[in-house]
C-alpha cells in the first residue's frame, strides 16, 4: 500500500514539476476553440512550433491573438461598461486553462478592464509555454 502511494506521489510531483496538466489543459482548450479537421496534426504542429520557439527564441505559439481576446472580453462585457466582474475574469481564465479552480487571485473590488484581461491572458500563456 505504501509503495503505491509513493508511486502516486512521485507521479504527481513529476506532472507538477513539468507542468504537464497545464499543457494538456491548454492544448485541449486550443482544440475546442479552433476545432481543426485533423486534431492530431494540429496538436503536433503546436508542439513543433513550441519546440522551434524554445530552440530559436522566437515567440511562443499562442492560440488566442489579441482579436480573439478582445472578442472574448466583449462577450463577457455584454453591457459595454468597459470592464468585467472579477468572477467573470476568473472563470474566463479557468476556461482558457490559464487558472486552476483553487488558485487564489487578488480581487481589488474594481472591475477588470480589457487591458488587464489581455495582459493577464498573454502573461499566463507565456508562463505556460516557457515552462516547456
Coordinates of C-alpha atoms in Angstrom, one line a residue:
X1 CA 0.0 0.0 0.0
X2 CA 2.8 2.4 0.9
X3 CA 4.6 1.7 -2.4
X4 CA 1.5 2.6 -4.3
X5 CA 1.1 5.9 -2.6
X6 CA 4.8 6.6 -3.1
X7 CA 4.4 6.0 -6.8
X8 CA 1.4 8.2 -6.9
X9 CA 3.2 11.0 -5.1
X10 CA 6.2 10.7 -7.5
X11 CA 3.8 10.8 -10.5
X12 CA 2.0 13.8 -9.2
X13 CA 5.3 15.6 -8.4
X14 CA 6.5 14.8 -11.9
X15 CA 3.4 16.2 -13.5
X16 CA 3.6 19.3 -11.4
X17 CA 7.3 19.9 -12.0
X18 CA 6.9 19.7 -15.7
X19 CA 3.5 21.4 -15.8
X20 CA 2.0 18.6 -17.8
X21 CA -1.5 19.2 -16.7
X22 CA -1.4 22.9 -17.7
X23 CA 0.0 21.9 -21.1
X24 CA -2.8 19.3 -21.6
X25 CA -5.5 21.8 -20.5
X26 CA -4.1 24.4 -22.8
X27 CA -3.9 22.1 -25.8
X28 CA -7.4 20.9 -25.1
X29 CA -8.7 24.5 -24.9
X30 CA -7.0 25.2 -28.3
X31 CA -8.7 22.1 -29.8
X32 CA -12.1 23.2 -28.6
X33 CA -11.5 26.8 -29.7
X34 CA -10.4 26.1 -33.2
X35 CA -12.0 22.6 -33.8
X36 CA -9.5 21.6 -36.5
X37 CA -10.5 19.0 -39.0
X38 CA -7.3 17.0 -38.2
X39 CA -6.8 17.4 -34.4
X40 CA -3.7 15.1 -34.1
X41 CA -1.9 17.0 -36.8
X42 CA -3.0 20.3 -35.2
X43 CA -1.6 19.3 -31.8
X44 CA 1.6 18.1 -33.4
X45 CA 2.0 21.4 -35.2
X46 CA 1.5 23.3 -31.9
X47 CA 4.1 21.2 -30.2
X48 CA 6.5 21.6 -33.1
X49 CA 6.1 25.3 -33.0
X50 CA 6.7 25.2 -29.3
X51 CA 10.0 23.2 -29.9
X52 CA 11.1 25.7 -32.5
X53 CA 10.3 28.7 -30.3
X54 CA 12.3 27.2 -27.5
X55 CA 15.3 26.5 -29.7
X56 CA 15.3 29.7 -31.6
X57 CA 13.9 32.2 -29.1
X58 CA 11.0 33.2 -31.4
X59 CA 7.6 34.0 -30.0
X60 CA 5.7 31.1 -28.4
X61 CA 2.6 29.8 -30.3
X62 CA -0.4 31.5 -28.7
X63 CA -3.7 30.1 -29.8
X64 CA -5.5 33.3 -28.9
X65 CA -4.3 36.5 -30.5
X66 CA -5.5 40.0 -29.4
X67 CA -8.6 39.9 -31.6
X68 CA -9.7 36.6 -30.0
X69 CA -9.0 38.0 -26.5
X70 CA -11.0 41.1 -27.4
X71 CA -13.9 39.1 -28.7
X72 CA -14.0 37.0 -25.5
X73 CA -13.9 40.2 -23.4
X74 CA -16.7 41.8 -25.5
X75 CA -18.9 38.7 -24.9
X76 CA -18.3 38.9 -21.2
X77 CA -18.9 42.7 -21.2
X78 CA -22.3 42.5 -22.7
X79 CA -23.4 45.9 -21.3
X80 CA -20.3 47.6 -22.8
X81 CA -19.2 49.0 -19.4
X82 CA -15.5 48.6 -20.3
X83 CA -14.9 46.1 -17.5
X84 CA -16.0 42.7 -16.4
X85 CA -16.5 41.3 -12.9
X86 CA -13.8 39.5 -11.0
X87 CA -15.9 36.3 -11.2
X88 CA -16.2 36.6 -15.0
X89 CA -12.4 37.2 -15.1
X90 CA -11.5 34.2 -13.1
X91 CA -14.0 31.9 -15.0
X92 CA -12.5 33.1 -18.3
X93 CA -9.0 32.3 -17.1
X94 CA -10.2 28.8 -16.0
X95 CA -12.0 28.2 -19.3
X96 CA -8.8 29.1 -21.2
X97 CA -6.8 26.7 -19.0
X98 CA -4.8 29.6 -17.5
X99 CA -6.0 29.3 -14.0
X100 CA -6.8 26.4 -11.7
X101 CA -10.1 26.3 -9.7
X102 CA -8.2 26.5 -6.4
X103 CA -5.9 29.3 -7.4
X104 CA -6.3 32.4 -5.3
X105 CA -6.4 35.6 -7.4
X106 CA -6.5 39.1 -5.8
X107 CA -9.8 40.9 -6.2
X108 CA -9.3 44.6 -5.7
X109 CA -13.0 45.3 -5.7
X110 CA -12.9 47.0 -9.1
X111 CA -14.0 45.6 -12.5
X112 CA -11.3 44.1 -14.7
X113 CA -10.6 46.2 -17.8
X114 CA -9.8 44.8 -21.2
X115 CA -6.2 45.9 -20.9
X116 CA -5.8 44.0 -17.6
X117 CA -7.6 41.0 -19.0
X118 CA -5.4 40.9 -22.2
X119 CA -2.2 41.4 -20.3
X120 CA -3.0 38.6 -17.9
X121 CA -4.0 36.2 -20.6
X122 CA -0.8 36.9 -22.5
X123 CA 1.4 36.7 -19.4
X124 CA -0.1 33.4 -18.2
X125 CA 0.1 31.9 -21.7
X126 CA 3.8 32.9 -21.9
X127 CA 4.4 31.4 -18.5
X128 CA 2.9 28.1 -19.5
X129 CA 4.8 27.8 -22.8
X130 CA 8.1 28.9 -21.3
X131 CA 7.9 26.1 -18.8
X132 CA 8.4 23.6 -21.6

